mmCIF file of C-alpha atoms in Angstrom:
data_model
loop_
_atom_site.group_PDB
_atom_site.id
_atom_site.type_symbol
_atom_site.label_atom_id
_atom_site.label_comp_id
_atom_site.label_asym_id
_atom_site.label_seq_id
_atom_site.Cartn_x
_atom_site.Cartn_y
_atom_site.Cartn_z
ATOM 1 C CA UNK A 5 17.197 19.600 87.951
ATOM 2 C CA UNK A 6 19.759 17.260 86.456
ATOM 3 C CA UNK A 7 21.228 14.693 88.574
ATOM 4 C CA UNK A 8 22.895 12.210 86.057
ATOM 5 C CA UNK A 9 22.844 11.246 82.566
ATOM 6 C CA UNK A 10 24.359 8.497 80.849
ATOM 7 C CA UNK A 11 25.831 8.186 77.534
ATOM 8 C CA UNK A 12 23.145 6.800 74.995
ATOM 9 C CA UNK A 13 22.558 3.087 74.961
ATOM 10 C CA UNK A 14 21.204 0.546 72.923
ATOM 11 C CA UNK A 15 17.889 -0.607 74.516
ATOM 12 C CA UNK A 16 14.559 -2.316 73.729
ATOM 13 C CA UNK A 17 13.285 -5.256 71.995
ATOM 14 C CA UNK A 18 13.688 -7.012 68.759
ATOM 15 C CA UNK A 19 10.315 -8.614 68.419
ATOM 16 C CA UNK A 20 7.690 -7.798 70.309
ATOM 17 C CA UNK A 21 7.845 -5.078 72.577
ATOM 18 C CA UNK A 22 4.945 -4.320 75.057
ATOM 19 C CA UNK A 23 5.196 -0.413 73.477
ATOM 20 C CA UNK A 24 6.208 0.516 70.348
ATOM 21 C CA UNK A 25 6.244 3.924 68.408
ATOM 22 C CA UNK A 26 4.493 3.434 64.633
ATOM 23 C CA UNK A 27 3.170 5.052 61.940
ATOM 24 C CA UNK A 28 -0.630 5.180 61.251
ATOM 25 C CA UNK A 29 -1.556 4.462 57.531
ATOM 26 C CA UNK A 30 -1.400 8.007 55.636
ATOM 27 C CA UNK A 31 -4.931 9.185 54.500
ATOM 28 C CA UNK A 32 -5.549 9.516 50.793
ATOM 29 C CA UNK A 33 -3.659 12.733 49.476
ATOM 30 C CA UNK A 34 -1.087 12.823 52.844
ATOM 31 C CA UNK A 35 2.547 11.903 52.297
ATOM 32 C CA UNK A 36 2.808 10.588 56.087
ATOM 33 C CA UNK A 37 0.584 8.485 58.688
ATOM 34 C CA UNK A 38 0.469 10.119 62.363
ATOM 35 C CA UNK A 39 2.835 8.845 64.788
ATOM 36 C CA UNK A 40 1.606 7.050 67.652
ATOM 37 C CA UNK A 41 2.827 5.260 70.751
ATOM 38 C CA UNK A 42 1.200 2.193 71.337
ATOM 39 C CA UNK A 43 0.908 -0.259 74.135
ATOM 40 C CA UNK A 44 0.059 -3.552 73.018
ATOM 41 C CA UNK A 45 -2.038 -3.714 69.636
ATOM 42 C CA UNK A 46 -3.511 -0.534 70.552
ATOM 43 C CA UNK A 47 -2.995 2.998 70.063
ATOM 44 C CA UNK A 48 -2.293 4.544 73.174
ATOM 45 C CA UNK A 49 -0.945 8.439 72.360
ATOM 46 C CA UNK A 50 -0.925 9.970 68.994
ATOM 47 C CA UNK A 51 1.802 12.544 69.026
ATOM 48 C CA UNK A 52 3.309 15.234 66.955
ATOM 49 C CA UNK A 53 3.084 14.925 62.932
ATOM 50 C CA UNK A 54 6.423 14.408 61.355
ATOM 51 C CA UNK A 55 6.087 17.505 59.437
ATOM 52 C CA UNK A 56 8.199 19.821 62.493
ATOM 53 C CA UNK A 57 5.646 22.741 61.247
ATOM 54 C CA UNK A 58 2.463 21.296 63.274
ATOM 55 C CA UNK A 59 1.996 21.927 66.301
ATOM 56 C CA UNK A 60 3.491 19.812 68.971
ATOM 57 C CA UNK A 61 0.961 17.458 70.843
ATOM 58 C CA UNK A 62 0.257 14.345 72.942
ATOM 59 C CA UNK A 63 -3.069 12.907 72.990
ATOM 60 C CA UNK A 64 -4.204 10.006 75.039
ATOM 61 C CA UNK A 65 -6.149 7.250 72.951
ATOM 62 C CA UNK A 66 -7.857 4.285 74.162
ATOM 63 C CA UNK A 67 -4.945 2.275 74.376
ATOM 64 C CA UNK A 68 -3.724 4.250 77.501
ATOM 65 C CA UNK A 69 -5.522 2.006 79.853
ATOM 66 C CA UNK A 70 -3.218 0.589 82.022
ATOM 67 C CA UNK A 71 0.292 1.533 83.656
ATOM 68 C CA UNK A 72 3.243 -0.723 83.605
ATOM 69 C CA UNK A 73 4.930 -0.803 86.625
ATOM 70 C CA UNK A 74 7.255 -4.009 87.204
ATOM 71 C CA UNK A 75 6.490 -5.449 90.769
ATOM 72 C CA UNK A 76 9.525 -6.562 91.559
ATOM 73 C CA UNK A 77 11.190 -3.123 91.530
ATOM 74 C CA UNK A 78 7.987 -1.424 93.633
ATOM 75 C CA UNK A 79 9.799 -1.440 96.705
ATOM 76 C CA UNK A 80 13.273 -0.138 95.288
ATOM 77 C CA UNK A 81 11.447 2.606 92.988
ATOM 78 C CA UNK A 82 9.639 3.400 96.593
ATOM 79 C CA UNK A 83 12.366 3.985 98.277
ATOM 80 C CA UNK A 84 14.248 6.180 95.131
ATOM 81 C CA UNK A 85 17.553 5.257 93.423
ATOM 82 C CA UNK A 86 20.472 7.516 94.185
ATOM 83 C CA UNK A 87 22.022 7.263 90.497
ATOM 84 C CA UNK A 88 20.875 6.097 87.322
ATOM 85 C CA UNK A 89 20.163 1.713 88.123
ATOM 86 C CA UNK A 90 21.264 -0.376 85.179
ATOM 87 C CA UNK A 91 18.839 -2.527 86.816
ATOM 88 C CA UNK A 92 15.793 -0.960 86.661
ATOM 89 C CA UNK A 93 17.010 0.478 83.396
ATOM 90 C CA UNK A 94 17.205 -3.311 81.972
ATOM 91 C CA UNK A 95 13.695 -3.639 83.639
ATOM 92 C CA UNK A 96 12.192 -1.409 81.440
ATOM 93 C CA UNK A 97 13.931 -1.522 78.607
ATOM 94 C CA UNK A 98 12.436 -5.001 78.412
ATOM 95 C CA UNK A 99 8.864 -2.716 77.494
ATOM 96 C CA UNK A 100 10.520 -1.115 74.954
ATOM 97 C CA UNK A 101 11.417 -1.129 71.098
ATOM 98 C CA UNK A 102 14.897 -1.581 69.711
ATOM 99 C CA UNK A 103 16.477 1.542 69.738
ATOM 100 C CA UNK A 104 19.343 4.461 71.214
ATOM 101 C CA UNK A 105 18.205 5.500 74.417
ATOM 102 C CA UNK A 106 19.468 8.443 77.124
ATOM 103 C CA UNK A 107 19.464 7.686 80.508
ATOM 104 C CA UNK A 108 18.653 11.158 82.188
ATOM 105 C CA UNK A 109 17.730 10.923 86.371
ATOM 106 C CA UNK A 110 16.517 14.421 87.259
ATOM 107 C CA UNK A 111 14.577 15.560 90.650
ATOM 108 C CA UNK A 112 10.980 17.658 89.027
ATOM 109 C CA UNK A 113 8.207 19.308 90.649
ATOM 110 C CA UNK A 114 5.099 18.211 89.111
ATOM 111 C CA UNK A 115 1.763 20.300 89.096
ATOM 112 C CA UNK A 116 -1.069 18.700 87.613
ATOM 113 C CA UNK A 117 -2.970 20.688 84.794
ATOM 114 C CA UNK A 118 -5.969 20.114 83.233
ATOM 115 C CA UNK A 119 -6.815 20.854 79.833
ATOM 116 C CA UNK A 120 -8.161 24.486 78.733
ATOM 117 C CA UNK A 121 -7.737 25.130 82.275
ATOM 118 C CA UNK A 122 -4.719 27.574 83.882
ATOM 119 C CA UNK A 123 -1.813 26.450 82.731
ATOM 120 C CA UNK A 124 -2.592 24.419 79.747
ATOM 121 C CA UNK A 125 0.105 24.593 77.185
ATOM 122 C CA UNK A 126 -1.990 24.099 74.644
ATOM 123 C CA UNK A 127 -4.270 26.676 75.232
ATOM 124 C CA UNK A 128 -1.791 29.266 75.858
ATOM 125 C CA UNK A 129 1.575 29.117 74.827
ATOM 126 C CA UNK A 130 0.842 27.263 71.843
ATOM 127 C CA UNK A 131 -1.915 28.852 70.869
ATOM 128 C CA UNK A 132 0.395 31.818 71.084
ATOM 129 C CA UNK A 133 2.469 30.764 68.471
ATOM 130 C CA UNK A 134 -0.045 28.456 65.911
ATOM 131 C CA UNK A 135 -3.170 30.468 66.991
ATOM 132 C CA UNK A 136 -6.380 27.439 67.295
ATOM 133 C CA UNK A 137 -6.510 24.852 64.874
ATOM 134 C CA UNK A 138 -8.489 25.902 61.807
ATOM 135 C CA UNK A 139 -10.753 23.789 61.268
ATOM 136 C CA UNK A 140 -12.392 23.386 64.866
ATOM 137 C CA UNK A 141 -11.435 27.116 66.130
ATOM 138 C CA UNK A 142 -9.589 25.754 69.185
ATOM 139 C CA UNK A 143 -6.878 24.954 70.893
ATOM 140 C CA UNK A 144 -5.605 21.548 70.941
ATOM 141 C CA UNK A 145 -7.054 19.245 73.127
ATOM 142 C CA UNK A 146 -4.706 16.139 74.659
ATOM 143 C CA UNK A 147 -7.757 14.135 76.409
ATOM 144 C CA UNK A 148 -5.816 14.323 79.745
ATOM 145 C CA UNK A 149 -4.824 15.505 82.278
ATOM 146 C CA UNK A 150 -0.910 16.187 82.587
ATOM 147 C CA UNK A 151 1.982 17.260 84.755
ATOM 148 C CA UNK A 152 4.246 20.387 83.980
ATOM 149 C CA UNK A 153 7.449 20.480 85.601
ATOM 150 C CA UNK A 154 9.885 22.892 83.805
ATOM 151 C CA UNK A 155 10.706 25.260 81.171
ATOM 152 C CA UNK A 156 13.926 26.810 80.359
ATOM 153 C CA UNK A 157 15.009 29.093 77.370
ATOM 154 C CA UNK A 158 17.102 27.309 74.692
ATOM 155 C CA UNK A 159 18.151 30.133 72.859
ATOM 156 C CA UNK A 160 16.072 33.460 71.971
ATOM 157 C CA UNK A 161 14.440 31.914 68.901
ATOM 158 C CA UNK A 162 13.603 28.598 70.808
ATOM 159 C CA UNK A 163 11.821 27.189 74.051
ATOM 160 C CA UNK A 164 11.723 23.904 76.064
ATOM 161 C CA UNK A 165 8.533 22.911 77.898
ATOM 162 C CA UNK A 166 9.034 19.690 79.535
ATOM 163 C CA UNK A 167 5.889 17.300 80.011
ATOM 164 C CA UNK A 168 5.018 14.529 82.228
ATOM 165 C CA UNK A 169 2.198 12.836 80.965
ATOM 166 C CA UNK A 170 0.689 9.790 82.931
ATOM 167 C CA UNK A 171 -0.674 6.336 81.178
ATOM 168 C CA UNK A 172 -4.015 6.906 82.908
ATOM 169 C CA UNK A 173 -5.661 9.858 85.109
ATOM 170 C CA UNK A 174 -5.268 10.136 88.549
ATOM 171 C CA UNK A 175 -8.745 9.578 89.057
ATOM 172 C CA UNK A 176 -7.755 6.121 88.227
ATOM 173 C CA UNK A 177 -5.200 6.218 91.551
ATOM 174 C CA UNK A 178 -6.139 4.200 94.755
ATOM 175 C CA UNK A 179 -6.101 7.241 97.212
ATOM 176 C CA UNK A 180 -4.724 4.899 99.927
ATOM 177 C CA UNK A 181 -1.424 4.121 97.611
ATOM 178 C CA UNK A 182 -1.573 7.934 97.332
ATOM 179 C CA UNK A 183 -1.447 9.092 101.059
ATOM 180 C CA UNK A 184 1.328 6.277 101.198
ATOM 181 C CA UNK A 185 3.602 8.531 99.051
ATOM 182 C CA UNK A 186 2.094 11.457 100.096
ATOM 183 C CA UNK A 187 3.973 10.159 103.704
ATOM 184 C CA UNK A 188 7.232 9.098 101.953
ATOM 185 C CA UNK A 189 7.828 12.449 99.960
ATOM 186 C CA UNK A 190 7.216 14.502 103.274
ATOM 187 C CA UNK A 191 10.326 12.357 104.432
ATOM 188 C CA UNK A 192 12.533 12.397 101.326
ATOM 189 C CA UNK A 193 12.778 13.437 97.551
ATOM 190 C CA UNK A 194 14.149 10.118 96.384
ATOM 191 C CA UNK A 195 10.708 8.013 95.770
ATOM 192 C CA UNK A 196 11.452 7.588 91.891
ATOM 193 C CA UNK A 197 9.042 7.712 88.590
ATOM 194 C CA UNK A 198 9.869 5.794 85.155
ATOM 195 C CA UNK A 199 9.019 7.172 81.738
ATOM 196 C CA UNK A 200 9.778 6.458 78.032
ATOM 197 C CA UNK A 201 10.287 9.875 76.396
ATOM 198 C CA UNK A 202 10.290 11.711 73.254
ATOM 199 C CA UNK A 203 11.803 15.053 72.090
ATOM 200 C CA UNK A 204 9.548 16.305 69.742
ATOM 201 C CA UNK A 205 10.761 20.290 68.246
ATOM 202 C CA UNK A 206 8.441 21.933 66.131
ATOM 203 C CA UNK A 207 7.991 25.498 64.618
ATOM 204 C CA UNK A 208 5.488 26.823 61.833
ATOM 205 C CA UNK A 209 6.656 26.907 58.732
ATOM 206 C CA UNK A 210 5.983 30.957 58.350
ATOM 207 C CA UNK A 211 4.768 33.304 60.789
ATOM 208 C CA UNK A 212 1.532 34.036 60.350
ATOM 209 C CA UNK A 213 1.183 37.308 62.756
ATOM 210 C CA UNK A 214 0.884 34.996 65.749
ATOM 211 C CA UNK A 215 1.803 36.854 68.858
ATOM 212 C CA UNK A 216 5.165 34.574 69.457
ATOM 213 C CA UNK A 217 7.193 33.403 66.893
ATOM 214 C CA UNK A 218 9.533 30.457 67.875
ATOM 215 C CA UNK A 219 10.681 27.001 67.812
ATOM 216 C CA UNK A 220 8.793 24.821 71.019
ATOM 217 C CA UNK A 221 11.131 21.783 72.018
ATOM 218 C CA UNK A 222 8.479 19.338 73.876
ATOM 219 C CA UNK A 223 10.205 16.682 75.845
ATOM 220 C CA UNK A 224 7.717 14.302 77.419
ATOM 221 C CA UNK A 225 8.087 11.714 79.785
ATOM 222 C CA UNK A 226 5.421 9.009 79.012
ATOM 223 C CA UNK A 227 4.891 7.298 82.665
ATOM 224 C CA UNK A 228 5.474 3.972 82.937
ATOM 225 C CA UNK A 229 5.622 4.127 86.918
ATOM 226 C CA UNK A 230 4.876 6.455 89.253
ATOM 227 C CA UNK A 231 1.044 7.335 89.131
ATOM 228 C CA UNK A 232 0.957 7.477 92.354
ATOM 229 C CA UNK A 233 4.199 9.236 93.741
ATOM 230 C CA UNK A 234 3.388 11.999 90.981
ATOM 231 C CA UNK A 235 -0.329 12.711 92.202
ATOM 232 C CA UNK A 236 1.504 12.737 95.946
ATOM 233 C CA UNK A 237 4.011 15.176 95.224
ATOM 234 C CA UNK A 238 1.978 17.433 93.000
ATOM 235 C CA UNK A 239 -0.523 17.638 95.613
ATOM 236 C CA UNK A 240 1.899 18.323 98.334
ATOM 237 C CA UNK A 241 4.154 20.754 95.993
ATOM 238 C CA UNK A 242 7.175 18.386 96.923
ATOM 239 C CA UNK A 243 9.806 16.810 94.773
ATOM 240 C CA UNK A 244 10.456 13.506 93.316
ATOM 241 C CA UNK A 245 13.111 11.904 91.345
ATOM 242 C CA UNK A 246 12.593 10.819 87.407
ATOM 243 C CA UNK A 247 13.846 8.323 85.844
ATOM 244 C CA UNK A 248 13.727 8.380 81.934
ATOM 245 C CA UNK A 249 14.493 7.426 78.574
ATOM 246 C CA UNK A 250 14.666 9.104 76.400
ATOM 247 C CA UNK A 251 13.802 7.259 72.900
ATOM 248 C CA UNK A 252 16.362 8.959 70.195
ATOM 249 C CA UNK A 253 15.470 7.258 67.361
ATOM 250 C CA UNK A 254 11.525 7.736 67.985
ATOM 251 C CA UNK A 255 11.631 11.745 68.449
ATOM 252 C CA UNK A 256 11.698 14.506 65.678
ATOM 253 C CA UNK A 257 14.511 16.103 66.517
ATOM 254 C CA UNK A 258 18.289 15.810 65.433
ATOM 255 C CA UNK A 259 20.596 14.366 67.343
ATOM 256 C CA UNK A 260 22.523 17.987 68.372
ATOM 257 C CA UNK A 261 18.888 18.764 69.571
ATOM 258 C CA UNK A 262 18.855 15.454 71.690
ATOM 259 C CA UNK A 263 22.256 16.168 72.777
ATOM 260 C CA UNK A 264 21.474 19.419 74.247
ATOM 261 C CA UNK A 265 18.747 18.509 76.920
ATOM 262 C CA UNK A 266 20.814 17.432 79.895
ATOM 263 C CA UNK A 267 22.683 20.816 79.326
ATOM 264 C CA UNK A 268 18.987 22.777 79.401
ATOM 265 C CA UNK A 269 17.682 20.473 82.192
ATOM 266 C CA UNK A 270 20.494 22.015 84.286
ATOM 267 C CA UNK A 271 19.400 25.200 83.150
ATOM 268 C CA UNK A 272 17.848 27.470 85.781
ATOM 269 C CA UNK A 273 14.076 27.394 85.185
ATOM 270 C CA UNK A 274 12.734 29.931 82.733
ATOM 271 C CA UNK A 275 9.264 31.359 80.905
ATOM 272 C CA UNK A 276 9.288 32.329 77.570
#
């Protein structure tokens, strides 16, 4: 559910940004390098081709190692923001590359899904649409675990599936830090995530006889903090707040696409 959204603002870092969305170098005969998001000097996601007629994906590379939180805004981000913070935006904006950024604050459910297990986009409702990839025989695989938190119809030719997809695997949590959110969601819905995020809306080129023809909108929310209030609340069922950016110039879609998702956040949830 939407709370607030801001107009798009002009965010990140000249030089030197602690992420940064690039282009891989394009193997012999391609036109295009992948896209990645890195962290550091290091791949840390490689996400969907540029082409719009792959299939959309997010896949966790060894770069994804470490989360970002900023210390100094623990306690506030704790305790949940009741409108969009040009503070903690600044903060975080600070990790990120020059570019147009939307402010959106929504309240999410997460539930944690493993890959080719129940609920696993990849295996279903994009499989449903691309079939397997061709040359293994199966479905995409991101390397991690993820969060879904909502879907909603964007027309009847097109779907969003929103993603929350954390920096390392909650395996990786402290399970004290855990039960400490675990105690603060059961009190209120305010304890806040950040992510950097990316619209990414992709279609084949031709249908193919798959069993659902249509165009998948993927928003993800890359986590830059909130490991810990997400594993809380998806283990409890409870909500939390999100905080997130989302990166305009880094997504493939245009910008009435971009335009449209705090409309279709407010949107009452929907399957395809």
């Amino acid at each position: 559910m939407l709370i607030e959204t801001r107009e798009p603002m002009q965010l990140g870092r000249e030089s030197e940004p602690l992420l940064n969305f690039k282009q891989g170098e394009a193997n012999q005969g391609a036109w295009a390098g992948q896209r990645f998001l890195w962290v550091e000097d290091t791949p840390a996601f490689e996400l969907s081709f540029w082409c719009g007629t792959c299939q959309f994906l997010f896949k966790r590379l060894e770069g994804a190692n470490r989360t970002l939180s900023i210390p100094e805004l623990t306690d506030k981000l704790a305790d949940g923001i009741a409108d969009i913070d040009l503070e903690v935006v600044s903060a975080f904006a600070e990790l990120l590359p020059n570019g147009l950024y939307q402010p959106l604050l929504t309240t999410i459910e997460p539930r944690l899904v493993y890959p080719v297990k129940p609920g696993d986009y990849f295996a279903d409702e994009q499989v449903a649409t691309w079939n397997v990839e061709r040359f293994w025989g199966l479905p995409q695989y991101p390397q991690t675990p993820y969060y879904r938190t909502f879907e909603t119809a964007v027309s009847d030719n097109a779907h969003l599936y929103e993603f929350v997809v954390p920096m390392v695997p909650p395996t990786w949590n402290v399970p004290t830090r855990v039960a400490a959110m675990a105690n603060r969601l059961a009190h209120s819905g305010e304890p806040t995530a950040v992510a950097v995020s990316t619209l990414d809306v992709c279609r084949p080129a031709m249908n193919v006889g798959t069993r659902d023809f249509y165009q998948h909108w993927g928003l993800t929310h890359f986590v830059l903090d909130g490991h810990h209030k997400l594993q809380a609340a998806a283990e409890l069922g409870l909500p939390l707040q999100l905080l997130s950016l989302l990166a305009i110039d880094f997504s493939l879609a245009d910008l009435e696409q971009i335009h449209r998702i705090p409309e279709l956040l407010d949107q009452p949830p929907a399957t395809r």
